[in-house]
CSV table of C-alpha atoms in Angstrom, one decimal:
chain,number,residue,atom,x,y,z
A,1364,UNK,CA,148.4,166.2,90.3
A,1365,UNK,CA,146.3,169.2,91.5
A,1366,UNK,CA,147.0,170.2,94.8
A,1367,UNK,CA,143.3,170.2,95.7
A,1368,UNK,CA,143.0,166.5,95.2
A,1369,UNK,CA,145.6,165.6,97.8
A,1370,UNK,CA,145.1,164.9,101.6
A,1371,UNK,CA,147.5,166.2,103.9
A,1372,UNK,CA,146.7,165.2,107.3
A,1373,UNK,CA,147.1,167.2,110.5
A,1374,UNK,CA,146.8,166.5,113.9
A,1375,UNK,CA,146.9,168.5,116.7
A,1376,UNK,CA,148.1,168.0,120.1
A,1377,UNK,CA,146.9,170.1,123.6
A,1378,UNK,CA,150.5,170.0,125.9
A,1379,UNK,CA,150.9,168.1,128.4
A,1380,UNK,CA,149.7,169.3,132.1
A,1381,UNK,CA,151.4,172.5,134.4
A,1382,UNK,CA,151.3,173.6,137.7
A,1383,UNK,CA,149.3,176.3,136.6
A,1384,UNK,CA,146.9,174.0,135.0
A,1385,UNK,CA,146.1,172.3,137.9
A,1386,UNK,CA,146.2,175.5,139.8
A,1387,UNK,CA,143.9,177.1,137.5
A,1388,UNK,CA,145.8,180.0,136.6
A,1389,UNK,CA,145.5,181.3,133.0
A,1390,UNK,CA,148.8,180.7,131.0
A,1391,UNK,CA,148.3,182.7,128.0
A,1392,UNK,CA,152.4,183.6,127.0
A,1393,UNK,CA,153.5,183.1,130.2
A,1394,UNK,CA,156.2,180.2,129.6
A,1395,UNK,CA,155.3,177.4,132.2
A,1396,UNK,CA,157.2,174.1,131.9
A,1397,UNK,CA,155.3,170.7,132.3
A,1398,UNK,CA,154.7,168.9,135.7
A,1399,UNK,CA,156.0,165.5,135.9
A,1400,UNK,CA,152.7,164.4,134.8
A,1401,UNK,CA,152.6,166.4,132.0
A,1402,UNK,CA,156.4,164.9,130.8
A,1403,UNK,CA,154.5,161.0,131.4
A,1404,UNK,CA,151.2,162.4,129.3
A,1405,UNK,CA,153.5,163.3,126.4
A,1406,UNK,CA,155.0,160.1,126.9
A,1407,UNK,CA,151.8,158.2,126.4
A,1408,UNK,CA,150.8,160.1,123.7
A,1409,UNK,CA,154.2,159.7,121.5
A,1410,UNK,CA,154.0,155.5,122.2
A,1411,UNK,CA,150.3,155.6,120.8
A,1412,UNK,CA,151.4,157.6,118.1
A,1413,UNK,CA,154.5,155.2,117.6
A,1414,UNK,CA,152.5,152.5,115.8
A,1415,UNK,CA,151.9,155.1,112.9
A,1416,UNK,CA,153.7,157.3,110.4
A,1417,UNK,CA,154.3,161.1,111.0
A,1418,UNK,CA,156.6,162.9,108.7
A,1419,UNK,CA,157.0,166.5,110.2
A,1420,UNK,CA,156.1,167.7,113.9
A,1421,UNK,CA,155.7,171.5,114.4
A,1422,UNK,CA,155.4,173.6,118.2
A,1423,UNK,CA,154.3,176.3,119.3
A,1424,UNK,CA,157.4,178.2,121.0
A,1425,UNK,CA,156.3,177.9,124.3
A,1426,UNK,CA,158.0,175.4,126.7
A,1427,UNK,CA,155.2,173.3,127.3
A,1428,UNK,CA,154.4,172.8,124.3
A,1429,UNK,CA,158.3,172.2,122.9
A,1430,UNK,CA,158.6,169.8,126.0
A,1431,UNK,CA,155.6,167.7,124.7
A,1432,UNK,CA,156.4,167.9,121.0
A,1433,UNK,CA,160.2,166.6,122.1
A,1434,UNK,CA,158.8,163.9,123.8
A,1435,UNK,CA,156.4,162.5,120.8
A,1436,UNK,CA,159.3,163.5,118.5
A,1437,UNK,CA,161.5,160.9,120.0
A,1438,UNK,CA,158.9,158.4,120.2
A,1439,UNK,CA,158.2,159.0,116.9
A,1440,UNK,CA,162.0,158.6,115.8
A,1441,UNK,CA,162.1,162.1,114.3
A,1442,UNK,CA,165.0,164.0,114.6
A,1443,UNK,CA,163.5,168.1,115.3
A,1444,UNK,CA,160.3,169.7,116.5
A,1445,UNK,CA,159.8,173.0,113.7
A,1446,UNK,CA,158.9,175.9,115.9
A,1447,UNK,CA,156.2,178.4,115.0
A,1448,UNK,CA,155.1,181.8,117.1
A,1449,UNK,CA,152.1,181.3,115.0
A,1450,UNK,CA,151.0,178.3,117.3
A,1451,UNK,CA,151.6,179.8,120.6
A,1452,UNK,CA,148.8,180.1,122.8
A,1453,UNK,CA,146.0,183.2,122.8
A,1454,UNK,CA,147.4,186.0,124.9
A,1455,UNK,CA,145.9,187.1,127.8
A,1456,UNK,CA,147.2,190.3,128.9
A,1457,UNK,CA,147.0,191.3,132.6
A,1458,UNK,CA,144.7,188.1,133.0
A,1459,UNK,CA,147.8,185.6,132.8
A,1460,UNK,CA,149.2,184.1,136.7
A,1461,UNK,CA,145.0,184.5,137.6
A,1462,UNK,CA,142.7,182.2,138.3
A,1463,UNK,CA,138.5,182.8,137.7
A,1464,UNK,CA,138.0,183.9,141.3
A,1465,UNK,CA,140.6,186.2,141.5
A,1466,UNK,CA,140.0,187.8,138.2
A,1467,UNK,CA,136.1,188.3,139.5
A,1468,UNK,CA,137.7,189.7,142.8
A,1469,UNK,CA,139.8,192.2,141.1
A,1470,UNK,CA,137.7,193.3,138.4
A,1471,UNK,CA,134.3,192.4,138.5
A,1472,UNK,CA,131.9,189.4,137.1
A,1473,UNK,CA,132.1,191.1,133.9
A,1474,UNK,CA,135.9,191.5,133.1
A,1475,UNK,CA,135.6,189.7,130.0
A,1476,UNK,CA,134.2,192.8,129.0
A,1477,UNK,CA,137.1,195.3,130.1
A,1478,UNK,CA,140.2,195.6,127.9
A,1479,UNK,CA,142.9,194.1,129.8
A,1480,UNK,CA,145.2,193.1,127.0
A,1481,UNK,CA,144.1,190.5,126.0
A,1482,UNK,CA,144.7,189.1,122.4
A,1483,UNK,CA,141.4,189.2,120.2
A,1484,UNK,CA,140.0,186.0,119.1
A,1485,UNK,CA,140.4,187.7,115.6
A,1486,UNK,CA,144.1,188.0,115.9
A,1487,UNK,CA,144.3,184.7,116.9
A,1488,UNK,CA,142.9,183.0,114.0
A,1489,UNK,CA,144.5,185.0,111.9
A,1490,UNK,CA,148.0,184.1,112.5
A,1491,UNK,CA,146.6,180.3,112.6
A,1492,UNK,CA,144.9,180.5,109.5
A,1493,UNK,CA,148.1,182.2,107.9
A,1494,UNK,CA,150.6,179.5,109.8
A,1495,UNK,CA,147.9,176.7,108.2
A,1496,UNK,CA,148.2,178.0,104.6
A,1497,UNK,CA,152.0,178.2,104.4
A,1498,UNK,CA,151.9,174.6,105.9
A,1499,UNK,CA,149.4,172.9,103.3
A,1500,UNK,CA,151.7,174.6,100.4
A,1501,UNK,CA,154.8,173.8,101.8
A,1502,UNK,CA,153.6,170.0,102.7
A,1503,UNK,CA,150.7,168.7,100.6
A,1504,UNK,CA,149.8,165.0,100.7
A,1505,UNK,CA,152.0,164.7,104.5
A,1506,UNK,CA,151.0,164.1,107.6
A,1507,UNK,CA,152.1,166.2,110.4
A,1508,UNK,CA,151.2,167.2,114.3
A,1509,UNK,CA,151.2,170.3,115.6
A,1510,UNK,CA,151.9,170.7,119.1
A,1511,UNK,CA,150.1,174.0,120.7
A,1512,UNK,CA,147.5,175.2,123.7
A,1513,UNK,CA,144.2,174.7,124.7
A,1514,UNK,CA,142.3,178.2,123.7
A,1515,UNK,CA,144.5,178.3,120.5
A,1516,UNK,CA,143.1,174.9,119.3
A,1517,UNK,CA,139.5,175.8,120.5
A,1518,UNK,CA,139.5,178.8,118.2
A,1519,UNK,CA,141.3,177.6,115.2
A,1520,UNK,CA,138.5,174.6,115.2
A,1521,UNK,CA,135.5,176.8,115.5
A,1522,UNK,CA,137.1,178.7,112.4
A,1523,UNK,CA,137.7,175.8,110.3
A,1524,UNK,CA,134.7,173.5,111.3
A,1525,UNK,CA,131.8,176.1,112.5
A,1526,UNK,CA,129.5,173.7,113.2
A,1527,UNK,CA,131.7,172.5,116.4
A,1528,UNK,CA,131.3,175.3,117.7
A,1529,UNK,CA,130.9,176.2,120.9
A,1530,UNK,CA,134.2,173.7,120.8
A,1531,UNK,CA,134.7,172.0,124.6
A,1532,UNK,CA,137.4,172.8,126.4
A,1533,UNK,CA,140.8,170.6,125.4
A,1534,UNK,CA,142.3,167.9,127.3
A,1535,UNK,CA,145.7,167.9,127.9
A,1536,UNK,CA,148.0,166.1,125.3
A,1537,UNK,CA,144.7,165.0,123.8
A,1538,UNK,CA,145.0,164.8,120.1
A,1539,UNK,CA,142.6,166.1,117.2
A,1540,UNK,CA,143.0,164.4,113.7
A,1541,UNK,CA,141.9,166.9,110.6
A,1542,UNK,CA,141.7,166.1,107.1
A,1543,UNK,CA,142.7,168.4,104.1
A,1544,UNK,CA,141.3,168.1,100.9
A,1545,UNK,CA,139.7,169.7,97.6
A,1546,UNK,CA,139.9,172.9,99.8
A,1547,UNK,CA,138.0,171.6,102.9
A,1548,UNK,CA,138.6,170.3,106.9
A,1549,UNK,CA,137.2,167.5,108.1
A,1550,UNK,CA,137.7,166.4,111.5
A,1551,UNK,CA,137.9,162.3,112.3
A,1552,UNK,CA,138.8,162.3,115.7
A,1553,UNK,CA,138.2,165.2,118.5
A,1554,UNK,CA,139.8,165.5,121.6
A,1555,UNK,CA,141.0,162.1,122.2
A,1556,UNK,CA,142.9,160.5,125.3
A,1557,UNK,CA,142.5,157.5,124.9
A,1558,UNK,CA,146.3,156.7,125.5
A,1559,UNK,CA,146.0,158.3,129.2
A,1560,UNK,CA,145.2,155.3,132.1
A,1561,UNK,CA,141.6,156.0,133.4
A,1562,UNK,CA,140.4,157.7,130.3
A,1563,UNK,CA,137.6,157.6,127.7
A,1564,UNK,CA,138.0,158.2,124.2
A,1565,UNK,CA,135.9,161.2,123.1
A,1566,UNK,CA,135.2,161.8,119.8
């Protein structure tokens, strides 16, 4: 069977929450372990995901993002988490430890403008989109999650699905299902939390 006719299903997962996500700091590569919440979010998510049928699940190598792929893995009753630099979360440069007022106090309203290291939306898509195609070759017709961060999910979707775009900011450990077929993405659920107590399901 042609490749083209297959579906391989992907969904992707936001971490759970940090310290520095409630602080409002800007992660980037900075390697921040989940809070306690975070390690119960991740828990949620893997015993709503328990009911189903996942055959691979891939992480970013960050620690918040292994710790929540871990989690759902054992949930799940899969024995490893793949790790992939390619899913690791947009860098920020000298921005990373800062929150929004601070970066204003230090350099301005307009230090989106300055070069302060940060990685370039560009580069960022481009190691998704190559991590994406070496996936669908390697695993057509599976279903798989991917594990990563907020910024890199936000930029990979208004790549593969314009008309998202501007894509809302994601919610932690929410997960976004894509489909894979004939050469095109389709999304069939967005930012979802529905396993998290208090929560609606947005889609």
């Amino acid at each position: 069977m042609n490749n083209r006719q297959i579906m391989t299903q992907i969904a992707i997962i936001r971490h759970g929450t940090t310290s520095w996500n409630k602080a409002g700091k800007l992660q980037g590569h900075s390697d921040i372990p989940l809070d306690d919440e975070g390690k119960l979010q991740a828990l949620k998510l893997g015993q709503r995901l328990s009911s189903e049928s996942w055959d691979l699940v891939y992480s970013s190598h960050l620690i918040r993002a292994r710790q929540t792929a871990a989690i759902v893995a054992q949930e799940l009753g899969l024995d490893s988490v793949i790790e992939d630099h390619r899913l690791g979360e947009a860098g920020g440069g000298l921005i990373e430890g800062t929150t929004e007022e601070e970066r204003q106090a230090k350099w301005g309203a307009s230090w989106k403008l300055l070069d302060l290291g940060m990685e370039s939306n560009a580069a960022v898509v481009a190691r998704g989109r190559a991590f994406l195609t070496d996936l669908l070759a390697e695993n057509p017709g599976k279903k798989i999650l991917l594990v990563t961060h907020g910024s890199f999910i936000r930029q990979m979707l208004d790549a593969l699905l314009p008309a998202m775009h501007p894509t809302p900011p994601m919610k932690n450990t929410s997960i976004t299902r894509l489909q894979f077929s004939d050469e095109n993405w389709h999304c069939e659920l967005f930012n979802c939390v529905i396993h998290l107590d208090n929560s609606e399901d947005t889609q």
